[in-house]
Each structure stands twice: as C-alpha cells, then as structure tokens.
C-alpha cells in the first residue's frame, strides 16, 4: 500500500504548501469491537488506558498525526450504537466525507465479522461502486481491515486469520492488520501514516487536475496515477 519514492516526494512538497490539514477517517464495524481504541492505538501507539476520552464514545474524536513533519488532524467518527440497520442520511453523510476507512471486527465475535461485509456494502452504495464486479485497485489505497483482540486465547476465536485475509482481498483493502487494542500487538503508526500519505497524494493529483497552473501540479508524477 505504500507510495514509492517519487509519490512520497509529491506528498512532501504538496503538504508543505498547506495549513490546517484535516482528514476524515470513519471507523466502521459493530460498536462493541473497540473502534475508538483501535483508532487511538493506530494513531498514537498508546493503549486504551491512555485514551483521553471515553473509549466507548459514539461520535467524532480528533487525533494529530504527523506525515513528513506536517501535522494532520485525523477525525475518526464511530457511530455504531446510533447506526440504523438501513443506510440513513446521517451515516451517508459521514461515509461521503470519508477519505479513508478503517473496518474493524473482533476475532472472537463472528457476528462482527459479518457486520464488516454489511458496512462495506454501505460504503459501496454511497460511493457508487459495484462491489462484486469492479476491480478493487481503486479502493486499496483508502481501506484498512483490522482484526482486533488477538490477545485473547485462540480457543475463543470465532474468525480465523485466513478468513480475515480472504475478506481483505474480497473488499480490496490495502492492508489487513491483526492487532490488540489492549497490548498493542500487531499495531504500527506506520500503517496510518501510509494511509494518510495516500490521501494526500490523491488530493495533490486532484488539485493538479483542476488547475494545471497550480504551484504544485508540477510535482505530480503522471506515471504514478491510478
């Protein structure tokens, strides 16, 4: 999922021209899977005991992440407890604003694994994607699949790693992370930095397409576009 060196250079030069960068990253999945704890761990490397807010909170929280020494405010929205079975306007708005998405399930809860596929279908509906027919390459740079709570005994697992990897490939996610939001096992801040770098590269490309005379369009690498 990582950008190559030329793409990283594009991102570095682009974000140096900006200020007050914000990226919306919805955290999708069943509400009991530790969405906010996972988001906090990926962004800071700290476990849930260091979360400066109620980790069961449903709503928007903010974390600062640095990409190429530039501060990006990451807005991660979780709304599992308020989520209706059908796609409603509230949820549609959050998914529309999202530039990257983290899908989370609990390895000990089979129903949470099934829930990820339901949430992915909503993502596809909002963004007009045919999930079963479109080559997933266009999605890989903005989706992450997380299998949480791998610190729990394997005898309690209801979802195997192989099933998780298969789901990752099926939805076209760019990374499959097996982690524990309690111990930090399997987590890495580099994963989120890579994801945000991809977002910034897409922004740079989109801005360059809109205005070929812009001050950063010259940094775009035509051979690196999707």
CSV table of C-alpha atoms in Angstrom, one decimal:
chain,number,residue,atom,x,y,z
A,1,UNK,CA,0.0,0.0,0.0
A,2,UNK,CA,3.0,2.3,0.5
A,3,UNK,CA,3.8,5.0,-2.0
A,4,UNK,CA,7.0,4.9,-4.0
A,5,UNK,CA,9.7,7.5,-3.5
A,6,UNK,CA,8.5,9.8,-6.3
A,7,UNK,CA,5.0,9.7,-4.9
A,8,UNK,CA,6.3,10.4,-1.4
A,9,UNK,CA,8.2,13.4,-2.8
A,10,UNK,CA,4.9,14.6,-4.4
A,11,UNK,CA,3.2,14.4,-1.0
A,12,UNK,CA,6.0,16.1,0.9
A,13,UNK,CA,6.0,19.1,-1.5
A,14,UNK,CA,2.2,19.3,-1.6
A,15,UNK,CA,1.5,19.3,2.1
A,16,UNK,CA,4.3,21.8,2.7
A,17,UNK,CA,2.1,24.3,0.8
A,18,UNK,CA,-0.9,23.7,3.1
A,19,UNK,CA,-2.0,24.5,6.6
A,20,UNK,CA,-4.7,23.2,8.9
A,21,UNK,CA,-4.9,19.8,7.2
A,22,UNK,CA,-7.8,17.6,8.2
A,23,UNK,CA,-8.7,14.1,7.1
A,24,UNK,CA,-12.0,12.3,7.9
A,25,UNK,CA,-11.5,8.6,8.5
A,26,UNK,CA,-14.7,6.8,9.5
A,27,UNK,CA,-14.2,3.7,11.7
A,28,UNK,CA,-16.8,1.1,10.6
A,29,UNK,CA,-17.9,-2.0,12.3
A,30,UNK,CA,-20.1,-3.3,15.2
A,31,UNK,CA,-20.0,-0.9,18.1
A,32,UNK,CA,-18.6,-3.5,20.6
A,33,UNK,CA,-15.4,-4.2,18.6
A,34,UNK,CA,-13.2,-1.4,20.1
A,35,UNK,CA,-13.4,1.1,17.2
A,36,UNK,CA,-12.2,4.1,19.1
A,37,UNK,CA,-9.5,2.1,20.9
A,38,UNK,CA,-8.2,0.8,17.6
A,39,UNK,CA,-8.2,4.3,16.1
A,40,UNK,CA,-6.3,5.7,19.0
A,41,UNK,CA,-3.8,2.9,19.0
A,42,UNK,CA,-3.1,3.2,15.3
A,43,UNK,CA,-2.7,7.0,15.6
A,44,UNK,CA,-0.6,7.2,18.8
A,45,UNK,CA,0.7,3.8,19.7
A,46,UNK,CA,-1.0,4.1,23.1
A,47,UNK,CA,-3.4,1.5,24.5
A,48,UNK,CA,-6.9,2.2,25.6
A,49,UNK,CA,-5.9,3.1,29.1
A,50,UNK,CA,-4.3,6.2,27.7
A,51,UNK,CA,-7.3,7.3,25.6
A,52,UNK,CA,-8.2,10.8,26.7
A,53,UNK,CA,-11.9,10.2,26.3
A,54,UNK,CA,-14.5,7.5,26.9
A,55,UNK,CA,-13.4,4.7,24.6
A,56,UNK,CA,-17.0,3.6,24.2
A,57,UNK,CA,-18.0,7.1,23.0
A,58,UNK,CA,-20.1,7.3,19.8
A,59,UNK,CA,-19.2,10.3,17.7
A,60,UNK,CA,-16.2,12.3,16.4
A,61,UNK,CA,-12.8,12.3,18.1
A,62,UNK,CA,-9.6,14.0,16.9
A,63,UNK,CA,-6.0,12.9,16.8
A,64,UNK,CA,-2.9,14.6,15.5
A,65,UNK,CA,-0.7,12.6,13.2
A,66,UNK,CA,2.5,13.8,11.5
A,67,UNK,CA,3.2,13.0,7.9
A,68,UNK,CA,6.6,14.3,6.5
A,69,UNK,CA,6.8,16.5,9.6
A,70,UNK,CA,3.5,18.2,8.8
A,71,UNK,CA,0.6,17.9,11.3
A,72,UNK,CA,-2.6,16.3,10.1
A,73,UNK,CA,-5.7,16.4,12.2
A,74,UNK,CA,-7.4,13.0,11.9
A,75,UNK,CA,-11.1,12.9,12.5
A,76,UNK,CA,-12.3,9.4,13.3
A,77,UNK,CA,-16.0,9.0,13.5
A,78,UNK,CA,-17.6,6.0,15.1
A,79,UNK,CA,-21.3,5.7,15.3
A,80,UNK,CA,-22.1,2.0,15.9
A,81,UNK,CA,-24.6,2.5,18.7
A,82,UNK,CA,-26.6,5.0,16.7
A,83,UNK,CA,-26.4,3.1,13.4
A,84,UNK,CA,-29.7,2.0,11.8
A,85,UNK,CA,-30.0,-1.3,10.0
A,86,UNK,CA,-30.6,0.6,6.7
A,87,UNK,CA,-28.4,3.4,5.4
A,88,UNK,CA,-29.7,6.7,6.7
A,89,UNK,CA,-28.8,10.3,5.8
A,90,UNK,CA,-26.6,10.7,8.9
A,91,UNK,CA,-24.5,7.7,8.0
A,92,UNK,CA,-24.5,8.5,4.3
A,93,UNK,CA,-23.0,12.0,5.1
A,94,UNK,CA,-20.2,10.5,7.2
A,95,UNK,CA,-19.3,8.0,4.5
A,96,UNK,CA,-19.4,10.6,1.8
A,97,UNK,CA,-17.0,12.9,3.7
A,98,UNK,CA,-14.6,10.0,4.4
A,99,UNK,CA,-11.3,9.9,2.5
A,100,UNK,CA,-10.1,6.7,4.1
A,101,UNK,CA,-11.9,4.0,6.0
A,102,UNK,CA,-11.0,1.5,8.8
A,103,UNK,CA,-13.2,-1.6,9.1
A,104,UNK,CA,-12.9,-3.4,12.4
A,105,UNK,CA,-14.1,-6.7,13.7
A,106,UNK,CA,-13.5,-8.7,16.9
A,107,UNK,CA,-11.8,-12.1,16.2
A,108,UNK,CA,-14.0,-13.7,19.0
A,109,UNK,CA,-17.3,-12.4,17.6
A,110,UNK,CA,-18.4,-14.0,14.4
A,111,UNK,CA,-21.3,-11.5,14.0
A,112,UNK,CA,-18.8,-8.6,14.0
A,113,UNK,CA,-17.0,-10.2,11.0
A,114,UNK,CA,-20.3,-10.5,9.1
A,115,UNK,CA,-21.0,-6.9,10.1
A,116,UNK,CA,-17.9,-5.7,8.2
A,117,UNK,CA,-19.3,-7.0,4.9
A,118,UNK,CA,-22.6,-5.2,5.6
A,119,UNK,CA,-20.7,-2.0,6.3
A,120,UNK,CA,-18.7,-2.4,3.2
A,121,UNK,CA,-21.9,-2.7,1.1
A,122,UNK,CA,-22.9,0.7,2.5
A,123,UNK,CA,-19.6,2.1,1.6
A,124,UNK,CA,-20.1,0.8,-2.0
A,125,UNK,CA,-23.6,2.2,-2.1
A,126,UNK,CA,-22.6,5.7,-1.1
A,127,UNK,CA,-19.6,5.8,-3.5
A,128,UNK,CA,-21.4,4.2,-6.4
A,129,UNK,CA,-19.2,1.1,-6.5
A,130,UNK,CA,-20.2,-2.3,-7.7
A,131,UNK,CA,-18.5,-4.4,-5.0
A,132,UNK,CA,-18.7,-7.7,-6.9
A,133,UNK,CA,-17.6,-6.5,-10.3
A,134,UNK,CA,-15.2,-3.6,-10.1
A,135,UNK,CA,-11.5,-4.2,-9.9
A,136,UNK,CA,-10.7,-3.3,-6.3
A,137,UNK,CA,-7.4,-1.5,-7.2
A,138,UNK,CA,-9.2,1.9,-6.9
A,139,UNK,CA,-10.1,1.1,-3.3
A,140,UNK,CA,-6.9,-0.3,-2.0
A,141,UNK,CA,-5.3,3.0,-1.1
A,142,UNK,CA,-8.2,4.0,1.2
A,143,UNK,CA,-9.4,0.9,3.1
A,144,UNK,CA,-7.8,-0.9,6.0
A,145,UNK,CA,-9.3,-4.1,7.6
A,146,UNK,CA,-8.5,-4.6,11.3
A,147,UNK,CA,-8.9,-7.9,13.2
A,148,UNK,CA,-8.9,-6.8,16.8
A,149,UNK,CA,-8.4,-8.5,20.2
A,150,UNK,CA,-5.9,-11.1,19.0
A,151,UNK,CA,-4.5,-11.1,22.6
A,152,UNK,CA,-7.5,-13.3,23.6
A,153,UNK,CA,-7.0,-17.1,23.7
A,154,UNK,CA,-7.1,-18.8,20.3
A,155,UNK,CA,-9.6,-21.2,21.6
A,156,UNK,CA,-12.1,-18.3,21.8
A,157,UNK,CA,-11.5,-17.1,18.3
A,158,UNK,CA,-14.5,-17.3,16.0
A,159,UNK,CA,-12.7,-16.0,12.9
A,160,UNK,CA,-9.5,-17.4,11.5
A,161,UNK,CA,-6.7,-15.3,10.1
A,162,UNK,CA,-7.2,-16.9,6.8
A,163,UNK,CA,-10.8,-15.8,6.7
A,164,UNK,CA,-9.7,-12.3,7.6
A,165,UNK,CA,-7.2,-12.3,4.8
A,166,UNK,CA,-9.8,-13.6,2.4
A,167,UNK,CA,-12.2,-10.7,3.4
A,168,UNK,CA,-9.4,-8.2,2.9
A,169,UNK,CA,-8.9,-9.4,-0.6
A,170,UNK,CA,-12.6,-9.5,-1.3
A,171,UNK,CA,-13.2,-5.9,-0.3
A,172,UNK,CA,-10.0,-4.7,-1.9
A,173,UNK,CA,-8.5,-3.3,1.3
A,174,UNK,CA,-4.9,-2.1,1.2
A,175,UNK,CA,-3.9,-3.7,4.5
A,176,UNK,CA,-5.0,-6.4,6.8
A,177,UNK,CA,-4.0,-5.8,10.4
A,178,UNK,CA,-4.2,-8.3,13.2
A,179,UNK,CA,-3.8,-6.4,16.4
A,180,UNK,CA,-4.8,-6.0,20.1
A,181,UNK,CA,-6.0,-2.6,21.3
A,182,UNK,CA,-5.1,-3.8,24.8
A,183,UNK,CA,-1.4,-4.9,24.4
A,184,UNK,CA,-0.6,-3.1,21.1
A,185,UNK,CA,0.5,-6.3,19.5
A,186,UNK,CA,0.4,-6.0,15.7
A,187,UNK,CA,-0.2,-2.3,15.7
A,188,UNK,CA,2.0,0.3,14.0
A,189,UNK,CA,1.7,4.0,13.4
A,190,UNK,CA,3.4,3.5,10.0
A,191,UNK,CA,0.2,1.9,8.8
A,192,UNK,CA,-1.9,5.0,9.4
A,193,UNK,CA,0.9,7.3,8.1
A,194,UNK,CA,0.9,5.3,4.9
A,195,UNK,CA,-2.9,5.6,4.6
A,196,UNK,CA,-2.8,9.4,5.1
A,197,UNK,CA,0.0,9.7,2.6
A,198,UNK,CA,-2.2,8.0,0.1
A,199,UNK,CA,-5.0,10.5,0.9
A,200,UNK,CA,-2.6,13.4,0.4
A,201,UNK,CA,-1.3,12.0,-2.9
A,202,UNK,CA,-4.9,11.8,-4.2
A,203,UNK,CA,-5.6,15.4,-3.1
A,204,UNK,CA,-2.4,16.6,-4.8
A,205,UNK,CA,-3.4,14.8,-8.0
A,206,UNK,CA,-7.0,16.1,-7.9
A,207,UNK,CA,-5.8,19.6,-7.3
A,208,UNK,CA,-3.3,19.3,-10.1
A,209,UNK,CA,-6.0,18.1,-12.5
A,210,UNK,CA,-8.3,21.0,-11.5
A,211,UNK,CA,-5.5,23.6,-12.1
A,212,UNK,CA,-2.6,22.6,-14.2
A,213,UNK,CA,-1.1,26.0,-13.4
A,214,UNK,CA,-1.2,25.5,-9.7
A,215,UNK,CA,2.0,25.7,-7.8
A,216,UNK,CA,2.2,22.0,-7.0
A,217,UNK,CA,0.9,20.4,-10.3
A,218,UNK,CA,4.5,20.2,-11.5
A,219,UNK,CA,5.2,17.8,-8.6
A,220,UNK,CA,2.7,15.2,-9.9
A,221,UNK,CA,4.1,12.0,-11.4
A,222,UNK,CA,2.0,11.0,-14.4
A,223,UNK,CA,3.3,7.5,-14.2
A,224,UNK,CA,2.1,7.0,-10.7
A,225,UNK,CA,-1.6,7.7,-11.1
A,226,UNK,CA,-4.2,5.0,-10.6
